[in-house]
PDB file of C-alpha atoms in Angstrom:
ATOM      1  CA  MET A   1     -47.309  33.100 100.219  1.00  0.00           C
ATOM      2  CA  THR A   2     -48.568  31.849 103.654  1.00  0.00           C
ATOM      3  CA  TRP A   3     -49.393  33.945 106.741  1.00  0.00           C
ATOM      4  CA  TRP A   4     -46.167  32.377 108.180  1.00  0.00           C
ATOM      5  CA  SER A   5     -43.986  34.151 105.591  1.00  0.00           C
ATOM      6  CA  ILE A   6     -45.755  37.436 106.156  1.00  0.00           C
ATOM      7  CA  VAL A   7     -44.964  37.106 109.995  1.00  0.00           C
ATOM      8  CA  LEU A   8     -41.422  36.285 109.187  1.00  0.00           C
ATOM      9  CA  ILE A   9     -41.102  39.313 106.835  1.00  0.00           C
ATOM     10  CA  LEU A  10     -42.549  41.530 109.563  1.00  0.00           C
ATOM     11  CA  ILE A  11     -40.170  40.197 112.151  1.00  0.00           C
ATOM     12  CA  TRP A  12     -37.347  40.716 109.776  1.00  0.00           C
ATOM     13  CA  LEU A  13     -38.301  44.326 109.286  1.00  0.00           C
ATOM     14  CA  ALA A  14     -38.881  44.877 112.929  1.00  0.00           C
ATOM     15  CA  THR A  15     -35.484  43.572 114.114  1.00  0.00           C
ATOM     16  CA  PHE A  16     -33.790  45.384 111.356  1.00  0.00           C
ATOM     17  CA  VAL A  17     -35.383  48.766 112.266  1.00  0.00           C
ATOM     18  CA  ALA A  18     -34.867  48.227 115.985  1.00  0.00           C
ATOM     19  CA  GLY A  19     -31.212  47.379 115.451  1.00  0.00           C
ATOM     20  CA  GLN A  20     -30.589  50.509 113.379  1.00  0.00           C
ATOM     21  CA  LEU A  21     -32.163  52.670 116.156  1.00  0.00           C
ATOM     22  CA  PHE A  22     -30.011  50.878 118.833  1.00  0.00           C
ATOM     23  CA  PHE A  23     -26.885  51.502 116.754  1.00  0.00           C
ATOM     24  CA  LYS A  24     -27.546  55.202 116.305  1.00  0.00           C
ATOM     25  CA  ARG A  25     -28.323  55.641 120.021  1.00  0.00           C
ATOM     26  CA  ALA A  26     -25.255  53.822 121.045  1.00  0.00           C
ATOM     27  CA  MET A  27     -23.007  55.873 118.644  1.00  0.00           C
ATOM     28  CA  GLU A  28     -24.675  59.107 119.995  1.00  0.00           C
ATOM     29  CA  LEU A  29     -23.851  58.056 123.572  1.00  0.00           C
ATOM     30  CA  SER A  30     -20.258  57.037 122.677  1.00  0.00           C
ATOM     31  CA  SER A  31     -19.517  60.469 121.154  1.00  0.00           C
ATOM     32  CA  VAL A  32     -20.480  61.891 124.618  1.00  0.00           C
ATOM     33  CA  THR A  33     -19.138  59.417 127.100  1.00  0.00           C
ATOM     34  CA  GLY A  34     -16.877  57.149 125.108  1.00  0.00           C
ATOM     35  CA  PHE A  35     -17.118  53.350 124.818  1.00  0.00           C
ATOM     36  CA  HIS A  36     -16.356  52.668 128.471  1.00  0.00           C
ATOM     37  CA  ASN A  37     -20.026  53.143 129.452  1.00  0.00           C
ATOM     38  CA  ARG A  38     -22.451  50.445 130.360  1.00  0.00           C
ATOM     39  CA  LYS A  39     -25.353  52.033 128.483  1.00  0.00           C
ATOM     40  CA  THR A  40     -23.350  52.331 125.308  1.00  0.00           C
ATOM     41  CA  ILE A  41     -22.193  48.770 125.406  1.00  0.00           C
ATOM     42  CA  THR A  42     -25.759  47.519 126.197  1.00  0.00           C
ATOM     43  CA  PHE A  43     -27.230  49.470 123.252  1.00  0.00           C
ATOM     44  CA  LEU A  44     -24.466  48.280 121.006  1.00  0.00           C
ATOM     45  CA  SER A  45     -24.927  44.671 121.956  1.00  0.00           C
ATOM     46  CA  ALA A  46     -28.693  44.899 121.626  1.00  0.00           C
ATOM     47  CA  GLY A  47     -28.147  46.316 118.128  1.00  0.00           C
ATOM     48  CA  ILE A  48     -25.788  43.540 117.157  1.00  0.00           C
ATOM     49  CA  VAL A  49     -28.090  40.875 118.492  1.00  0.00           C
ATOM     50  CA  LEU A  50     -30.996  42.216 116.583  1.00  0.00           C
ATOM     51  CA  MET A  51     -29.079  42.696 113.347  1.00  0.00           C
ATOM     52  CA  THR A  52     -27.884  39.069 113.600  1.00  0.00           C
ATOM     53  CA  MET A  53     -31.493  37.943 113.926  1.00  0.00           C
ATOM     54  CA  SER A  54     -32.532  40.023 110.976  1.00  0.00           C
ATOM     55  CA  PHE A  55     -29.565  38.705 108.962  1.00  0.00           C
ATOM     56  CA  PHE A  56     -30.473  35.010 109.446  1.00  0.00           C
ATOM     57  CA  LEU A  57     -34.205  35.725 108.771  1.00  0.00           C
ATOM     58  CA  ASN A  58     -33.220  37.606 105.627  1.00  0.00           C
ATOM     59  CA  LEU A  59     -31.119  34.495 104.577  1.00  0.00           C
ATOM     60  CA  GLY A  60     -34.073  32.184 105.292  1.00  0.00           C
ATOM     61  CA  LEU A  61     -36.344  34.447 103.236  1.00  0.00           C
ATOM     62  CA  LEU A  62     -33.925  34.740 100.308  1.00  0.00           C
ATOM     63  CA  GLN A  63     -33.834  30.934 100.100  1.00  0.00           C
ATOM     64  CA  ARG A  64     -37.584  31.037  99.739  1.00  0.00           C
ATOM     65  CA  PHE A  65     -38.367  34.087  97.621  1.00  0.00           C
ATOM     66  CA  ASP A  66     -36.793  36.056  94.833  1.00  0.00           C
ATOM     67  CA  LEU A  67     -34.778  39.046  95.764  1.00  0.00           C
ATOM     68  CA  SER A  68     -37.076  41.173  93.608  1.00  0.00           C
ATOM     69  CA  TYR A  69     -39.992  39.972  95.630  1.00  0.00           C
ATOM     70  CA  LEU A  70     -38.312  40.958  98.969  1.00  0.00           C
ATOM     71  CA  TYR A  71     -37.047  44.314  97.790  1.00  0.00           C
ATOM     72  CA  PRO A  72     -40.306  46.322  98.201  1.00  0.00           C
ATOM     73  CA  PHE A  73     -40.297  45.352 101.835  1.00  0.00           C
ATOM     74  CA  GLN A  74     -36.771  46.657 102.116  1.00  0.00           C
ATOM     75  CA  GLY A  75     -37.980  49.853 100.501  1.00  0.00           C
ATOM     76  CA  LEU A  76     -40.573  49.964 103.202  1.00  0.00           C
ATOM     77  CA  SER A  77     -37.767  49.927 105.805  1.00  0.00           C
ATOM     78  CA  ILE A  78     -36.636  53.417 104.567  1.00  0.00           C
ATOM     79  CA  ILE A  79     -40.017  54.920 105.585  1.00  0.00           C
ATOM     80  CA  ILE A  80     -40.162  53.146 108.857  1.00  0.00           C
ATOM     81  CA  ILE A  81     -36.583  53.976 109.841  1.00  0.00           C
ATOM     82  CA  THR A  82     -36.934  57.679 108.928  1.00  0.00           C
ATOM     83  CA  LEU A  83     -40.233  57.944 110.797  1.00  0.00           C
ATOM     84  CA  MET A  84     -38.859  56.124 113.874  1.00  0.00           C
ATOM     85  CA  ALA A  85     -35.645  58.331 113.811  1.00  0.00           C
ATOM     86  CA  ALA A  86     -37.901  61.338 113.941  1.00  0.00           C
ATOM     87  CA  VAL A  87     -40.238  59.937 116.699  1.00  0.00           C
ATOM     88  CA  ILE A  88     -37.791  58.066 119.016  1.00  0.00           C
ATOM     89  CA  LEU A  89     -34.470  59.734 118.300  1.00  0.00           C
ATOM     90  CA  LYS A  90     -36.109  63.302 117.853  1.00  0.00           C
ATOM     91  CA  GLU A  91     -34.289  63.842 114.703  1.00  0.00           C
ATOM     92  CA  LYS A  92     -35.600  66.705 112.641  1.00  0.00           C
ATOM     93  CA  LEU A  93     -38.018  65.600 109.894  1.00  0.00           C
ATOM     94  CA  THR A  94     -38.235  68.322 107.200  1.00  0.00           C
ATOM     95  CA  TRP A  95     -40.756  68.209 104.343  1.00  0.00           C
ATOM     96  CA  ARG A  96     -37.948  67.847 101.896  1.00  0.00           C
ATOM     97  CA  LEU A  97     -36.649  64.781 103.746  1.00  0.00           C
ATOM     98  CA  THR A  98     -40.092  63.232 103.757  1.00  0.00           C
ATOM     99  CA  ILE A  99     -40.746  63.805 100.063  1.00  0.00           C
ATOM    100  CA  GLY A 100     -37.261  62.523  99.145  1.00  0.00           C
ATOM    101  CA  THR A 101     -37.819  59.431 101.215  1.00  0.00           C
ATOM    102  CA  LEU A 102     -41.207  58.668  99.738  1.00  0.00           C
ATOM    103  CA  LEU A 103     -39.640  59.077  96.199  1.00  0.00           C
ATOM    104  CA  ILE A 104     -36.849  56.684  97.036  1.00  0.00           C
ATOM    105  CA  THR A 105     -39.434  54.124  98.367  1.00  0.00           C
ATOM    106  CA  ALA A 106     -41.633  54.480  95.272  1.00  0.00           C
ATOM    107  CA  GLY A 107     -38.549  54.030  93.051  1.00  0.00           C
ATOM    108  CA  VAL A 108     -37.530  50.909  94.879  1.00  0.00           C
ATOM    109  CA  VAL A 109     -40.972  49.396  94.662  1.00  0.00           C
ATOM    110  CA  LEU A 110     -41.063  50.251  90.828  1.00  0.00           C
ATOM    111  CA  VAL A 111     -37.593  48.637  90.322  1.00  0.00           C
ATOM    112  CA  SER A 112     -38.736  45.383  91.955  1.00  0.00           C
ATOM    113  CA  MET A 113     -42.128  45.311  90.167  1.00  0.00           C
ATOM    114  CA  SER A 114     -40.664  45.482  86.710  1.00  0.00           C
TER     115      SER A 114
ATOM    116  CA  MET B  12       8.155 127.927 144.876  1.00  0.00           C
ATOM    117  CA  ASP B  13       8.985 127.086 141.261  1.00  0.00           C
ATOM    118  CA  GLY B  14      10.414 123.794 142.173  1.00  0.00           C
ATOM    119  CA  LYS B  15       7.383 122.731 144.134  1.00  0.00           C
ATOM    120  CA  ALA B  16       5.027 123.487 141.178  1.00  0.00           C
ATOM    121  CA  ALA B  17       7.343 121.558 138.832  1.00  0.00           C
ATOM    122  CA  ARG B  18       7.355 118.572 141.046  1.00  0.00           C
ATOM    123  CA  GLU B  19       3.574 118.659 141.311  1.00  0.00           C
ATOM    124  CA  ARG B  20       3.302 118.940 137.572  1.00  0.00           C
ATOM    125  CA  ARG B  21       5.634 116.001 137.086  1.00  0.00           C
ATOM    126  CA  GLU B  22       3.820 113.858 139.658  1.00  0.00           C
ATOM    127  CA  SER B  23       0.480 114.446 138.081  1.00  0.00           C
ATOM    128  CA  ARG B  24       2.014 113.497 134.652  1.00  0.00           C
ATOM    129  CA  GLU B  25       3.501 110.394 136.148  1.00  0.00           C
ATOM    130  CA  THR B  26       0.102 109.477 137.596  1.00  0.00           C
ATOM    131  CA  ASN B  27      -1.512 110.030 134.212  1.00  0.00           C
ATOM    132  CA  GLU B  28       1.025 107.856 132.587  1.00  0.00           C
ATOM    133  CA  PHE B  29       0.556 105.235 135.076  1.00  0.00           C
ATOM    134  CA  ASN B  30      -3.149 105.262 134.635  1.00  0.00           C
ATOM    135  CA  LEU B  31      -2.746 105.108 130.778  1.00  0.00           C
ATOM    136  CA  LEU B  32      -0.448 102.217 131.185  1.00  0.00           C
ATOM    137  CA  LEU B  33      -2.791 100.482 133.487  1.00  0.00           C
ATOM    138  CA  PHE B  34      -5.695 101.077 131.150  1.00  0.00           C
ATOM    139  CA  LEU B  35      -3.805  99.758 128.101  1.00  0.00           C
ATOM    140  CA  SER B  36      -2.635  96.628 129.987  1.00  0.00           C
ATOM    141  CA  GLN B  37      -6.192  95.974 131.057  1.00  0.00           C
ATOM    142  CA  LEU B  38      -7.448  96.496 127.567  1.00  0.00           C
ATOM    143  CA  TRP B  39      -4.736  94.317 126.066  1.00  0.00           C
ATOM    144  CA  SER B  40      -5.397  91.422 128.608  1.00  0.00           C
ATOM    145  CA  GLU B  41      -9.193  91.758 127.853  1.00  0.00           C
ATOM    146  CA  ILE B  42      -8.645  91.527 124.128  1.00  0.00           C
ATOM    147  CA  PHE B  43      -6.060  88.748 124.567  1.00  0.00           C
ATOM    148  CA  ARG B  44      -8.458  86.742 126.879  1.00  0.00           C
ATOM    149  CA  ASP B  45     -11.303  87.267 124.351  1.00  0.00           C
ATOM    150  CA  VAL B  46      -9.108  86.010 121.514  1.00  0.00           C
ATOM    151  CA  SER B  47      -7.770  83.004 123.504  1.00  0.00           C
ATOM    152  CA  VAL B  48     -11.226  82.194 124.775  1.00  0.00           C
ATOM    153  CA  ARG B  49     -12.531  82.260 121.154  1.00  0.00           C
ATOM    154  CA  ALA B  50      -9.752  80.128 119.800  1.00  0.00           C
ATOM    155  CA  GLY B  51     -10.263  77.589 122.675  1.00  0.00           C
ATOM    156  CA  LEU B  52     -13.951  77.506 122.017  1.00  0.00           C
ATOM    157  CA  ALA B  53     -13.562  77.037 118.357  1.00  0.00           C
ATOM    158  CA  TYR B  54     -11.124  74.255 119.011  1.00  0.00           C
ATOM    159  CA  SER B  55     -13.396  72.461 121.422  1.00  0.00           C
ATOM    160  CA  LEU B  56     -16.382  73.020 119.077  1.00  0.00           C
ATOM    161  CA  ASP B  57     -14.286  71.284 116.406  1.00  0.00           C
ATOM    162  CA  MET B  58     -13.682  68.395 118.925  1.00  0.00           C
ATOM    163  CA  ILE B  59     -17.351  68.223 119.613  1.00  0.00           C
ATOM    164  CA  ASN B  60     -18.620  68.369 115.962  1.00  0.00           C
ATOM    165  CA  ASN B  61     -15.464  66.516 114.932  1.00  0.00           C
ATOM    166  CA  ARG B  62     -15.435  66.986 111.295  1.00  0.00           C
ATOM    167  CA  PRO B  63     -12.693  64.604 110.319  1.00  0.00           C
ATOM    168  CA  SER B  64     -11.105  65.155 106.842  1.00  0.00           C
ATOM    169  CA  GLY B  65      -9.542  62.930 104.291  1.00  0.00           C
ATOM    170  CA  PHE B  66     -10.261  59.160 104.576  1.00  0.00           C
ATOM    171  CA  ALA B  67     -11.983  59.646 107.972  1.00  0.00           C
ATOM    172  CA  ASN B  68     -14.619  62.047 106.299  1.00  0.00           C
ATOM    173  CA  PRO B  69     -18.000  60.433 107.278  1.00  0.00           C
ATOM    174  CA  TRP B  70     -19.502  61.044 103.777  1.00  0.00           C
ATOM    175  CA  LEU B  71     -16.624  59.134 102.130  1.00  0.00           C
ATOM    176  CA  GLN B  72     -17.263  56.379 104.609  1.00  0.00           C
ATOM    177  CA  LEU B  73     -20.960  56.475 103.793  1.00  0.00           C
ATOM    178  CA  GLY B  74     -19.816  55.769 100.128  1.00  0.00           C
ATOM    179  CA  LEU B  75     -17.650  52.855 101.275  1.00  0.00           C
ATOM    180  CA  ASN B  76     -20.562  51.455 103.229  1.00  0.00           C
ATOM    181  CA  ILE B  77     -22.606  51.524 100.034  1.00  0.00           C
ATOM    182  CA  ILE B  78     -20.015  49.635  98.077  1.00  0.00           C
ATOM    183  CA  CYS B  79     -19.856  46.935 100.895  1.00  0.00           C
ATOM    184  CA  VAL B  80     -23.668  46.557 100.939  1.00  0.00           C
ATOM    185  CA  VAL B  81     -23.765  46.047  97.182  1.00  0.00           C
ATOM    186  CA  LEU B  82     -20.988  43.492  97.461  1.00  0.00           C
ATOM    187  CA  TYR B  83     -22.570  41.422 100.331  1.00  0.00           C
ATOM    188  CA  GLU B  84     -26.161  41.572  98.910  1.00  0.00           C
ATOM    189  CA  LEU B  85     -24.825  39.904  95.675  1.00  0.00           C
ATOM    190  CA  LEU B  86     -22.828  37.367  97.772  1.00  0.00           C
ATOM    191  CA  LEU B  87     -25.881  36.599  99.998  1.00  0.00           C
ATOM    192  CA  LYS B  88     -28.106  36.009  97.105  1.00  0.00           C
ATOM    193  CA  ALA B  89     -25.691  33.716  95.404  1.00  0.00           C
ATOM    194  CA  GLY B  90     -24.986  31.852  98.683  1.00  0.00           C
ATOM    195  CA  ALA B  91     -28.648  31.513  99.508  1.00  0.00           C
ATOM    196  CA  LYS B  92     -29.418  30.153  95.897  1.00  0.00           C
ATOM    197  CA  ALA B  93     -26.654  27.538  96.251  1.00  0.00           C
ATOM    198  CA  THR B  94     -27.882  26.296  99.553  1.00  0.00           C
ATOM    199  CA  ALA B  95     -31.791  26.547  99.092  1.00  0.00           C
ATOM    200  CA  ASN B  96     -33.123  23.230 100.460  1.00  0.00           C
ATOM    201  CA  LEU B  97     -36.515  23.907 101.824  1.00  0.00           C
ATOM    202  CA  SER B  98     -37.178  20.503 102.980  1.00  0.00           C
ATOM    203  CA  GLN B  99     -34.884  20.737 106.024  1.00  0.00           C
ATOM    204  CA  PRO B 100     -36.811  21.551 109.234  1.00  0.00           C
ATOM    205  CA  TRP B 101     -34.710  24.696 110.272  1.00  0.00           C
ATOM    206  CA  SER B 102     -34.359  26.192 106.876  1.00  0.00           C
ATOM    207  CA  TRP B 103     -36.550  29.151 107.639  1.00  0.00           C
ATOM    208  CA  THR B 104     -34.109  30.475 110.156  1.00  0.00           C
ATOM    209  CA  GLY B 105     -31.480  30.787 107.250  1.00  0.00           C
ATOM    210  CA  ILE B 106     -29.040  28.743 109.382  1.00  0.00           C
ATOM    211  CA  THR B 107     -28.524  26.301 106.481  1.00  0.00           C
ATOM    212  CA  GLY B 108     -27.027  29.002 104.397  1.00  0.00           C
ATOM    213  CA  LEU B 109     -23.925  28.790 106.556  1.00  0.00           C
ATOM    214  CA  ALA B 110     -22.875  25.714 104.422  1.00  0.00           C
ATOM    215  CA  SER B 111     -21.969  27.991 101.662  1.00  0.00           C
ATOM    216  CA  PRO B 112     -18.437  29.663 101.625  1.00  0.00           C
ATOM    217  CA  LEU B 113     -20.031  32.684  99.845  1.00  0.00           C
ATOM    218  CA  ILE B 114     -22.140  33.313 102.929  1.00  0.00           C
ATOM    219  CA  TRP B 115     -19.044  33.301 105.118  1.00  0.00           C
ATOM    220  CA  LEU B 116     -17.395  35.760 102.811  1.00  0.00           C
ATOM    221  CA  ALA B 117     -20.578  37.894 102.994  1.00  0.00           C
ATOM    222  CA  ILE B 118     -20.371  37.803 106.747  1.00  0.00           C
ATOM    223  CA  VAL B 119     -16.735  39.233 106.643  1.00  0.00           C
ATOM    224  CA  VAL B 120     -17.987  42.027 104.358  1.00  0.00           C
ATOM    225  CA  ILE B 121     -21.012  42.589 106.741  1.00  0.00           C
ATOM    226  CA  ILE B 122     -18.809  42.994 109.748  1.00  0.00           C
ATOM    227  CA  LEU B 123     -16.483  45.377 107.976  1.00  0.00           C
ATOM    228  CA  ASP B 124     -19.580  47.242 106.782  1.00  0.00           C
ATOM    229  CA  LEU B 125     -20.969  47.358 110.273  1.00  0.00           C
ATOM    230  CA  MET B 126     -17.917  49.028 111.659  1.00  0.00           C
ATOM    231  CA  ILE B 127     -18.048  51.599 108.777  1.00  0.00           C
ATOM    232  CA  TRP B 128     -21.768  52.118 109.361  1.00  0.00           C
ATOM    233  CA  LEU B 129     -21.351  52.793 113.068  1.00  0.00           C
ATOM    234  CA  TYR B 130     -18.710  55.313 112.281  1.00  0.00           C
ATOM    235  CA  VAL B 131     -21.043  57.061 109.793  1.00  0.00           C
ATOM    236  CA  LEU B 132     -23.835  57.055 112.500  1.00  0.00           C
ATOM    237  CA  LYS B 133     -21.496  58.939 114.854  1.00  0.00           C
ATOM    238  CA  TYR B 134     -21.608  61.989 112.688  1.00  0.00           C
ATOM    239  CA  ILE B 135     -24.723  61.828 110.299  1.00  0.00           C
ATOM    240  CA  PRO B 136     -28.370  61.708 111.609  1.00  0.00           C
ATOM    241  CA  LEU B 137     -30.065  58.336 110.874  1.00  0.00           C
ATOM    242  CA  SER B 138     -32.840  59.899 109.002  1.00  0.00           C
ATOM    243  CA  ILE B 139     -30.408  61.205 106.430  1.00  0.00           C
ATOM    244  CA  ALA B 140     -27.819  58.560 106.427  1.00  0.00           C
ATOM    245  CA  PHE B 141     -30.179  55.568 105.912  1.00  0.00           C
ATOM    246  CA  PRO B 142     -32.097  56.933 102.857  1.00  0.00           C
ATOM    247  CA  LEU B 143     -28.779  57.876 101.318  1.00  0.00           C
ATOM    248  CA  SER B 144     -27.525  54.402 102.048  1.00  0.00           C
ATOM    249  CA  ARG B 145     -30.272  52.997  99.874  1.00  0.00           C
ATOM    250  CA  MET B 146     -28.492  54.184  96.852  1.00  0.00           C
ATOM    251  CA  VAL B 147     -27.726  50.459  96.591  1.00  0.00           C
ATOM    252  CA  ASP B 148     -31.178  50.057  95.181  1.00  0.00           C
ATOM    253  CA  VAL B 149     -30.021  51.873  92.145  1.00  0.00           C
ATOM    254  CA  LEU B 150     -26.423  50.553  92.039  1.00  0.00           C
ATOM    255  CA  VAL B 151     -27.428  46.862  92.060  1.00  0.00           C
ATOM    256  CA  PRO B 152     -29.620  46.866  88.942  1.00  0.00           C
ATOM    257  CA  ILE B 153     -27.316  49.349  87.141  1.00  0.00           C
ATOM    258  CA  SER B 154     -24.274  47.044  87.866  1.00  0.00           C
ATOM    259  CA  CYS B 155     -26.268  44.070  86.655  1.00  0.00           C
ATOM    260  CA  TRP B 156     -26.988  46.085  83.478  1.00  0.00           C
ATOM    261  CA  LEU B 157     -23.355  47.073  82.983  1.00  0.00           C
ATOM    262  CA  ILE B 158     -21.571  44.049  84.092  1.00  0.00           C
ATOM    263  CA  LEU B 159     -23.918  41.125  83.607  1.00  0.00           C
ATOM    264  CA  LYS B 160     -25.553  42.713  80.491  1.00  0.00           C
ATOM    265  CA  GLU B 161     -29.116  42.071  81.943  1.00  0.00           C
ATOM    266  CA  GLU B 162     -31.938  43.845  80.339  1.00  0.00           C
ATOM    267  CA  ILE B 163     -33.624  46.790  82.221  1.00  0.00           C
ATOM    268  CA  SER B 164     -37.250  47.434  81.391  1.00  0.00           C
ATOM    269  CA  PRO B 165     -38.566  50.999  80.939  1.00  0.00           C
ATOM    270  CA  LEU B 166     -40.540  50.650  84.143  1.00  0.00           C
ATOM    271  CA  ARG B 167     -37.405  49.629  85.951  1.00  0.00           C
ATOM    272  CA  TRP B 168     -35.578  52.753  84.540  1.00  0.00           C
ATOM    273  CA  CYS B 169     -38.498  54.781  85.762  1.00  0.00           C
ATOM    274  CA  GLY B 170     -38.014  53.359  89.282  1.00  0.00           C
ATOM    275  CA  ILE B 171     -34.244  54.016  89.114  1.00  0.00           C
ATOM    276  CA  ALA B 172     -34.943  57.612  88.069  1.00  0.00           C
ATOM    277  CA  LEU B 173     -37.288  58.076  90.967  1.00  0.00           C
ATOM    278  CA  VAL B 174     -34.791  56.809  93.486  1.00  0.00           C
ATOM    279  CA  ILE B 175     -32.093  59.151  92.040  1.00  0.00           C
ATOM    280  CA  ILE B 176     -34.508  62.214  92.348  1.00  0.00           C
ATOM    281  CA  GLY B 177     -35.380  61.141  95.913  1.00  0.00           C
ATOM    282  CA  LEU B 178     -31.640  60.785  96.800  1.00  0.00           C
ATOM    283  CA  ALA B 179     -30.930  64.292  95.368  1.00  0.00           C
ATOM    284  CA  ILE B 180     -33.819  65.764  97.548  1.00  0.00           C
ATOM    285  CA  VAL B 181     -32.592  63.971 100.656  1.00  0.00           C
ATOM    286  CA  ALA B 182     -29.001  64.965 100.044  1.00  0.00           C
ATOM    287  CA  LYS B 183     -29.861  68.662  99.925  1.00  0.00           C
ATOM    288  CA  PRO B 184     -30.701  69.002 103.748  1.00  0.00           C
ATOM    289  CA  ALA B 185     -27.516  66.828 104.245  1.00  0.00           C
ATOM    290  CA  ALA B 186     -25.515  69.526 102.548  1.00  0.00           C
ATOM    291  CA  ARG B 187     -27.095  72.166 104.766  1.00  0.00           C
ATOM    292  CA  LEU B 188     -26.293  70.076 107.781  1.00  0.00           C
ATOM    293  CA  GLU B 189     -22.694  69.996 106.679  1.00  0.00           C
ATOM    294  CA  GLU B 190     -22.619  73.908 106.444  1.00  0.00           C
ATOM    295  CA  ARG B 191     -24.075  74.255 109.935  1.00  0.00           C
ATOM    296  CA  LEU B 192     -21.461  72.104 111.629  1.00  0.00           C
TER     297      LEU B 192
END
């Protein structure tokens, strides 16, 4: 495992998380103003571009590493996305949601470790 | 003398009747307006919160999204395995994976899944929808166990149990959200 693959994994995570946030924002806007809105279309296309990047990076990583090795990082994305949704999208983050999210992540890590 | 008093009495009774009628009609229009405003408000709130039922139900669509993700994860891994050739210069971008038909099939499923996911995001907060969508992390090993007869170690079963407990905890605020809408 070189520093280069760590960088790739980080970029993969970052593009994935940012894409999800853009999608959610676009759909929030679309339910208020509809799809004929420049902002909605911008957010949606930004999301699609980012998700496409993360898709190809994921493919490149899958060719290199076992799925079970990459899975814990995917588990990490649950924490990051929940946190970002609370911070950037101002979604309500309850204790219950936090504990549930941490348990899911711990479970994903255990599954991939074994 | 008598006729004048009778006329006055009749006139005052008519005035009273008129006032009563006026009062009743005002009351009626007030009630009716209240009811119609309430009905209109409830209708427009339904339009805003938009709780579609049947096949359009966002929670059902979230389930469909999970099935799509399991499907394309398996397709992607199979396709990536078939095309792994790390000596090629651009292999780290994953672009070499496009040589496999399995990858193209996966892309079709991903586009379908994207549309379903966008629909889900329209109704369910990301902080609830995303953890729930990670149900795939349980479904993939369990389907490997059931279909491919792969062995699952005790540690892995523990991990699966943890994910299920976490999902149940996350799903509870989701149920409350549904009530509030």
